[in-house]
């Protein structure tokens, strides 16, 4: 079994806010991230698939295909976007690094599974070089 | 003469737009950066001062002092902010990497000059690891 | 389950030495690291906690809280210190990257456990960009 | 159990080609990598061993020894070489990142196993900062 | 005056050889780089232009345009190529980092000059993260 | 004219102290850097030489020769050393990043000058990725 990873980056805006809380509590819990004008990051997404290298090509998956999947399923929706305002899965939950990792997994898994051969193994999202979240799927 | 540099990072949102143009021209010139919801970056700011090391301390400037100046003059205004909406100098000009470098220089220079001893030599701003702008003041 | 990581850096001195060995054997086994004046590194510490994102905040843990825990439990003791001379757990064992990873885990685990919700999953210590050790706890 | 990693780099050429296919199919499947003149990369190899730190030295393994093993078993064969033309294991299979990770594991494992104490746990190969493959052995 | 830089990467093979020398002298002067099968690198190219930001756009040059120029003038010729065998300017001179910097400058300057507004200021080429050459044009 | 740079790293300890001041003033001015046990860094040294590429080799200088000069003149004296206690030039001045840049220049310049062909152009020293000092010699 080989774990093959491709990294991609996207630039997006976000904020953290809970509508059921008064503004003061949002400020207290989310600090500067509660600024409703939004702030942004250069996110790095690492997508890992697991499988056996093909005997002829030596590929677990074709990395150009994997790049296309990442572009179509994640980059097209997240890059140069305001995550809270333009990405459906963050309409009602905060686009934290944790939740972005889960959401990117859910966007990628159907395409990886449909292709057969390799399975999605891990999605890691860096909000900054010093903060990252990793999701490996349910159980 | 020694050139001493301190690096700092801030996360901010921005967009590019020219009010005197129709939306189509904004889209055409600025592409995905014309999204009025904004998108964001982890910017890296490099501030370089030039001077002679002090004979007793060995410092061109005290790096803790330089960090405080950067925090007070730039970070407090830019970090976790929407540059177009919350930073005065970008109310009417686009917060391009080029313009951010000039604006940061103008914010930093009075404090560095007032302290004496060293002069502001260079301000470099990275929008991503692959794009950066550098300003060295008026000729 | 999400694995959320925060990175921090500290600068410290250390040397490797075994008092029960003659100087020659220390030199032979530890090479330049046996220099009793010490040498130093910019260490990078990566702390990973595992848990479920909170349904309201989207946080596995509050990253500001995690930073405070790291600062209080590890940075306050290790940063700008001579590990052999000033950190109790290295009075009688060498502060190798391996032992620093275990020691940082032991410093962090009580605070993470006491907070509930997430568990400490992994501690990784980089001595240089090319050498790192990782500890995931007992069994 | 501690996982101790040492990183090394090598510069090598390679191409992807399948002799049983016509040139057109090689072009179609392998794209620019099918250029028989070869192209190259600065590869980064990360070798992880797992074990308990020695009670006296604090070492899982001596990192100088590990460097010597990597140099002798991998660097001497791969660095400044054309992988397809000069490395036996790639005479008939493509030197993809996946296959390089497996081949490096097979080169390293006997020496690590023979030394006793620690076992080879993981080999990771970066072809670029954005593409890497990881192998953890059979089963 | 603002100095605006865009970075790009390419993967290529090369070797060093002087046909007028016997093989032994090539080995002695160029060491492992004299391997005629070639070896390779992930090169990083940094292209800096100098000019004034446009009053309306805030751009010294449009970075998408600059990327297109770099792709057309340099990447198309160098990426996934064997520099000695496939790039005309290296048919008779060694593709050292120094010579690649000069050659990339000569490829880029006509297009930057023709566009007007900004001038080519600096070309830097990294062969590895630890070795780079910079060219600023004829005095 | 080409500017050719080679990077090297060393790990060393240091502290900041002025014997003519009372301990309190040392604490006040130098903060945690006044800890007499020392603390340490992974320093990065960038050495830039300027010259014309040789018409036959394509080299401004032979990078293996430059590495040997750096190893002999700087690394042998600084790496795995306590700069205050073991390096003569820091016996009476603080080993600040600024002073290390000047001292490394003075160590390197005679050997570069003696070799002829290229001149020493710039020495840059990174104490951390976020703090660096650059020296270009006496005006």
mmCIF file of N, CA, C and O in Angstrom, chain F residues 82-138:
data_model
loop_
_atom_site.group_PDB
_atom_site.id
_atom_site.type_symbol
_atom_site.label_atom_id
_atom_site.label_comp_id
_atom_site.label_asym_id
_atom_site.label_seq_id
_atom_site.Cartn_x
_atom_site.Cartn_y
_atom_site.Cartn_z
ATOM 1 N N UNK F 82 29.721 27.464 21.204
ATOM 2 C CA UNK F 82 29.139 28.564 21.969
ATOM 3 C C UNK F 82 29.867 29.822 21.498
ATOM 4 O O UNK F 82 31.059 29.989 21.780
ATOM 5 N N UNK F 83 29.161 30.685 20.784
ATOM 6 C CA UNK F 83 29.825 31.795 20.103
ATOM 7 C C UNK F 83 30.552 32.711 21.084
ATOM 8 O O UNK F 83 31.685 33.133 20.812
ATOM 9 N N UNK F 84 29.927 33.022 22.222
ATOM 10 C CA UNK F 84 30.592 33.920 23.182
ATOM 11 C C UNK F 84 31.853 33.300 23.767
ATOM 12 O O UNK F 84 32.856 33.992 23.976
ATOM 13 N N UNK F 85 31.805 32.003 24.029
ATOM 14 C CA UNK F 85 32.881 31.367 24.789
ATOM 15 C C UNK F 85 33.979 30.781 23.912
ATOM 16 O O UNK F 85 35.096 30.571 24.377
ATOM 17 N N UNK F 86 33.682 30.517 22.650
ATOM 18 C CA UNK F 86 34.639 29.763 21.843
ATOM 19 C C UNK F 86 35.079 30.455 20.562
ATOM 20 O O UNK F 86 35.955 29.931 19.856
ATOM 21 N N UNK F 87 34.479 31.571 20.220
ATOM 22 C CA UNK F 87 34.828 32.238 18.960
ATOM 23 C C UNK F 87 35.480 33.583 19.307
ATOM 24 O O UNK F 87 34.840 34.437 19.921
ATOM 25 N N UNK F 88 36.737 33.750 18.907
ATOM 26 C CA UNK F 88 37.496 34.916 19.396
ATOM 27 C C UNK F 88 36.820 36.256 19.153
ATOM 28 O O UNK F 88 36.838 37.124 20.027
ATOM 29 N N UNK F 89 36.233 36.453 17.973
ATOM 30 C CA UNK F 89 35.687 37.778 17.671
ATOM 31 C C UNK F 89 34.495 38.148 18.550
ATOM 32 O O UNK F 89 34.077 39.312 18.556
ATOM 33 N N UNK F 90 33.930 37.164 19.270
ATOM 34 C CA UNK F 90 32.803 37.473 20.137
ATOM 35 C C UNK F 90 33.188 37.441 21.619
ATOM 36 O O UNK F 90 32.321 37.388 22.481
ATOM 37 N N UNK F 91 34.481 37.485 21.883
ATOM 38 C CA UNK F 91 34.922 37.517 23.283
ATOM 39 C C UNK F 91 34.514 38.836 23.941
ATOM 40 O O UNK F 91 34.212 38.876 25.134
ATOM 41 N N UNK F 92 34.497 39.903 23.159
ATOM 42 C CA UNK F 92 34.199 41.197 23.771
ATOM 43 C C UNK F 92 33.065 41.949 23.087
ATOM 44 O O UNK F 92 32.708 43.040 23.507
ATOM 45 N N UNK F 93 32.482 41.387 22.039
ATOM 46 C CA UNK F 93 31.271 42.003 21.470
ATOM 47 C C UNK F 93 30.193 40.940 21.405
ATOM 48 O O UNK F 93 30.479 39.737 21.311
ATOM 49 N N UNK F 94 28.951 41.385 21.473
ATOM 50 C CA UNK F 94 27.834 40.438 21.458
ATOM 51 C C UNK F 94 27.699 39.758 20.097
ATOM 52 O O UNK F 94 27.789 40.430 19.065
ATOM 53 N N UNK F 95 27.467 38.447 20.076
ATOM 54 C CA UNK F 95 27.218 37.744 18.816
ATOM 55 C C UNK F 95 25.785 37.953 18.353
ATOM 56 O O UNK F 95 24.999 37.009 18.267
ATOM 57 N N UNK F 96 25.443 39.212 18.069
ATOM 58 C CA UNK F 96 24.136 39.495 17.467
ATOM 59 C C UNK F 96 24.170 39.053 16.004
ATOM 60 O O UNK F 96 25.249 38.834 15.432
ATOM 61 N N UNK F 97 23.012 38.950 15.413
ATOM 62 C CA UNK F 97 22.940 38.574 13.997
ATOM 63 C C UNK F 97 23.745 39.555 13.167
ATOM 64 O O UNK F 97 24.445 39.162 12.219
ATOM 65 N N UNK F 98 23.663 40.834 13.526
ATOM 66 C CA UNK F 98 24.412 41.871 12.811
ATOM 67 C C UNK F 98 25.918 41.607 12.897
ATOM 68 O O UNK F 98 26.628 41.636 11.885
ATOM 69 N N UNK F 99 26.404 41.362 14.110
ATOM 70 C CA UNK F 99 27.837 41.160 14.277
ATOM 71 C C UNK F 99 28.313 39.844 13.672
ATOM 72 O O UNK F 99 29.456 39.746 13.196
ATOM 73 N N UNK F 100 27.456 38.839 13.675
ATOM 74 C CA UNK F 100 27.843 37.579 13.031
ATOM 75 C C UNK F 100 28.001 37.783 11.527
ATOM 76 O O UNK F 100 28.932 37.247 10.908
ATOM 77 N N UNK F 101 27.115 38.596 10.933
ATOM 78 C CA UNK F 101 27.225 38.855 9.487
ATOM 79 C C UNK F 101 28.553 39.544 9.160
ATOM 80 O O UNK F 101 29.236 39.176 8.197
ATOM 81 N N UNK F 102 28.924 40.534 9.969
ATOM 82 C CA UNK F 102 30.195 41.236 9.733
ATOM 83 C C UNK F 102 31.377 40.287 9.944
ATOM 84 O O UNK F 102 32.322 40.244 9.147
ATOM 85 N N UNK F 103 31.315 39.505 11.015
ATOM 86 C CA UNK F 103 32.424 38.604 11.326
ATOM 87 C C UNK F 103 32.584 37.532 10.251
ATOM 88 O O UNK F 103 33.709 37.184 9.863
ATOM 89 N N UNK F 104 31.472 37.001 9.752
ATOM 90 C CA UNK F 104 31.559 35.981 8.703
ATOM 91 C C UNK F 104 32.145 36.593 7.434
ATOM 92 O O UNK F 104 32.968 35.965 6.746
ATOM 93 N N UNK F 105 31.747 37.824 7.127
ATOM 94 C CA UNK F 105 32.351 38.527 5.976
ATOM 95 C C UNK F 105 33.869 38.605 6.122
ATOM 96 O O UNK F 105 34.607 38.291 5.181
ATOM 97 N N UNK F 106 34.308 39.017 7.314
ATOM 98 C CA UNK F 106 35.761 39.182 7.516
ATOM 99 C C UNK F 106 36.506 37.853 7.444
ATOM 100 O O UNK F 106 37.673 37.800 7.045
ATOM 101 N N UNK F 107 35.854 36.784 7.852
ATOM 102 C CA UNK F 107 36.466 35.460 7.734
ATOM 103 C C UNK F 107 36.534 34.993 6.274
ATOM 104 O O UNK F 107 37.481 34.321 5.876
ATOM 105 N N UNK F 108 35.520 35.352 5.491
ATOM 106 C CA UNK F 108 35.423 34.829 4.125
ATOM 107 C C UNK F 108 36.199 35.662 3.112
ATOM 108 O O UNK F 108 36.731 35.128 2.130
ATOM 109 N N UNK F 109 36.256 36.963 3.325
ATOM 110 C CA UNK F 109 36.776 37.825 2.271
ATOM 111 C C UNK F 109 38.215 37.515 1.842
ATOM 112 O O UNK F 109 38.492 37.471 0.636
ATOM 113 N N UNK F 110 39.141 37.282 2.784
ATOM 114 C CA UNK F 110 40.513 37.004 2.321
ATOM 115 C C UNK F 110 40.586 35.806 1.376
ATOM 116 O O UNK F 110 41.267 35.867 0.341
ATOM 117 N N UNK F 111 39.879 34.730 1.695
ATOM 118 C CA UNK F 111 39.955 33.539 0.843
ATOM 119 C C UNK F 111 39.322 33.801 -0.518
ATOM 120 O O UNK F 111 39.827 33.328 -1.546
ATOM 121 N N UNK F 112 38.199 34.534 -0.549
ATOM 122 C CA UNK F 112 37.556 34.819 -1.836
ATOM 123 C C UNK F 112 38.443 35.740 -2.654
ATOM 124 O O UNK F 112 38.622 35.538 -3.866
ATOM 125 N N UNK F 113 39.000 36.759 -2.003
ATOM 126 C CA UNK F 113 39.862 37.708 -2.716
ATOM 127 C C UNK F 113 41.121 37.010 -3.245
ATOM 128 O O UNK F 113 41.535 37.236 -4.390
ATOM 129 N N UNK F 114 41.714 36.151 -2.407
ATOM 130 C CA UNK F 114 42.934 35.460 -2.816
ATOM 131 C C UNK F 114 42.715 34.584 -4.043
ATOM 132 O O UNK F 114 43.620 34.382 -4.854
ATOM 133 N N UNK F 115 41.501 34.061 -4.174
ATOM 134 C CA UNK F 115 41.231 33.161 -5.297
ATOM 135 C C UNK F 115 41.144 33.900 -6.619
ATOM 136 O O UNK F 115 41.329 33.311 -7.690
ATOM 137 N N UNK F 116 40.862 35.217 -6.540
ATOM 138 C CA UNK F 116 40.750 35.998 -7.771
ATOM 139 C C UNK F 116 39.480 35.676 -8.519
ATOM 140 O O UNK F 116 38.767 34.719 -8.203
ATOM 141 N N UNK F 117 39.173 36.486 -9.518
ATOM 142 C CA UNK F 117 38.034 36.183 -10.385
ATOM 143 C C UNK F 117 36.721 36.747 -9.896
ATOM 144 O O UNK F 117 36.071 37.514 -10.589
ATOM 145 N N UNK F 118 36.328 36.370 -8.696
ATOM 146 C CA UNK F 118 35.068 36.880 -8.151
ATOM 147 C C UNK F 118 35.352 37.624 -6.857
ATOM 148 O O UNK F 118 36.357 37.382 -6.196
ATOM 149 N N UNK F 119 34.448 38.538 -6.505
ATOM 150 C CA UNK F 119 34.598 39.247 -5.235
ATOM 151 C C UNK F 119 33.435 38.878 -4.318
ATOM 152 O O UNK F 119 32.340 38.545 -4.776
ATOM 153 N N UNK F 120 33.686 38.952 -3.023
ATOM 154 C CA UNK F 120 32.625 38.740 -2.053
ATOM 155 C C UNK F 120 31.666 39.919 -2.154
ATOM 156 O O UNK F 120 32.079 41.084 -2.113
ATOM 157 N N UNK F 121 30.377 39.632 -2.304
ATOM 158 C CA UNK F 121 29.404 40.696 -2.554
ATOM 159 C C UNK F 121 28.487 40.917 -1.372
ATOM 160 O O UNK F 121 28.084 42.042 -1.080
ATOM 161 N N UNK F 122 28.120 39.851 -0.687
ATOM 162 C CA UNK F 122 27.079 39.963 0.337
ATOM 163 C C UNK F 122 27.150 38.762 1.259
ATOM 164 O O UNK F 122 27.375 37.637 0.794
ATOM 165 N N UNK F 123 26.983 39.001 2.544
ATOM 166 C CA UNK F 123 26.823 37.911 3.502
ATOM 167 C C UNK F 123 25.527 38.161 4.248
ATOM 168 O O UNK F 123 25.307 39.255 4.774
ATOM 169 N N UNK F 124 24.648 37.177 4.245
ATOM 170 C CA UNK F 124 23.393 37.303 4.989
ATOM 171 C C UNK F 124 23.342 36.190 6.025
ATOM 172 O O UNK F 124 23.663 35.036 5.716
ATOM 173 N N UNK F 125 22.916 36.528 7.241
ATOM 174 C CA UNK F 125 22.783 35.554 8.323
ATOM 175 C C UNK F 125 21.356 35.587 8.854
ATOM 176 O O UNK F 125 20.854 36.650 9.241
ATOM 177 N N UNK F 126 20.698 34.426 8.828
ATOM 178 C CA UNK F 126 19.372 34.265 9.440
ATOM 179 C C UNK F 126 19.549 33.650 10.828
ATOM 180 O O UNK F 126 20.113 32.559 10.939
ATOM 181 N N UNK F 127 19.046 34.326 11.847
ATOM 182 C CA UNK F 127 19.042 33.752 13.201
ATOM 183 C C UNK F 127 17.843 32.832 13.361
ATOM 184 O O UNK F 127 17.903 31.784 14.010
ATOM 185 N N UNK F 128 16.735 33.249 12.789
ATOM 186 C CA UNK F 128 15.520 32.451 12.660
ATOM 187 C C UNK F 128 14.991 32.769 11.260
ATOM 188 O O UNK F 128 15.496 33.683 10.602
ATOM 189 N N UNK F 129 13.972 32.045 10.791
ATOM 190 C CA UNK F 129 13.429 32.424 9.483
ATOM 191 C C UNK F 129 12.896 33.866 9.453
ATOM 192 O O UNK F 129 12.757 34.434 8.380
ATOM 193 N N UNK F 130 12.646 34.462 10.604
ATOM 194 C CA UNK F 130 12.017 35.784 10.652
ATOM 195 C C UNK F 130 12.975 36.925 10.970
ATOM 196 O O UNK F 130 12.546 38.090 11.017
ATOM 197 N N UNK F 131 14.245 36.624 11.218
ATOM 198 C CA UNK F 131 15.212 37.675 11.570
ATOM 199 C C UNK F 131 16.508 37.421 10.797
ATOM 200 O O UNK F 131 17.090 36.340 10.913
ATOM 201 N N UNK F 132 16.935 38.413 10.011
ATOM 202 C CA UNK F 132 18.221 38.239 9.314
ATOM 203 C C UNK F 132 18.927 39.574 9.141
ATOM 204 O O UNK F 132 18.304 40.635 9.105
ATOM 205 N N UNK F 133 20.252 39.476 9.037
ATOM 206 C CA UNK F 133 21.104 40.651 8.863
ATOM 207 C C UNK F 133 21.986 40.440 7.652
ATOM 208 O O UNK F 133 22.426 39.318 7.375
ATOM 209 N N UNK F 134 22.258 41.535 6.941
ATOM 210 C CA UNK F 134 23.026 41.449 5.696
ATOM 211 C C UNK F 134 24.135 42.494 5.718
ATOM 212 O O UNK F 134 23.920 43.640 6.099
ATOM 213 N N UNK F 135 25.319 42.072 5.289
ATOM 214 C CA UNK F 135 26.472 42.966 5.242
ATOM 215 C C UNK F 135 27.067 42.893 3.847
ATOM 216 O O UNK F 135 27.178 41.810 3.267
ATOM 217 N N UNK F 136 27.432 44.062 3.310
ATOM 218 C CA UNK F 136 27.966 44.113 1.943
ATOM 219 C C UNK F 136 29.376 44.693 1.922
ATOM 220 O O UNK F 136 29.843 45.155 0.881
ATOM 221 N N UNK F 137 30.028 44.691 3.078
ATOM 222 C CA UNK F 137 31.389 45.197 3.169
ATOM 223 C C UNK F 137 31.422 46.698 3.397
ATOM 224 O O UNK F 137 30.392 47.371 3.381
ATOM 225 N N UNK F 138 32.636 47.194 3.644
ATOM 226 C CA UNK F 138 32.817 48.638 3.832
ATOM 227 C C UNK F 138 32.487 49.317 2.523
ATOM 228 O O UNK F 138 32.853 48.821 1.454
#
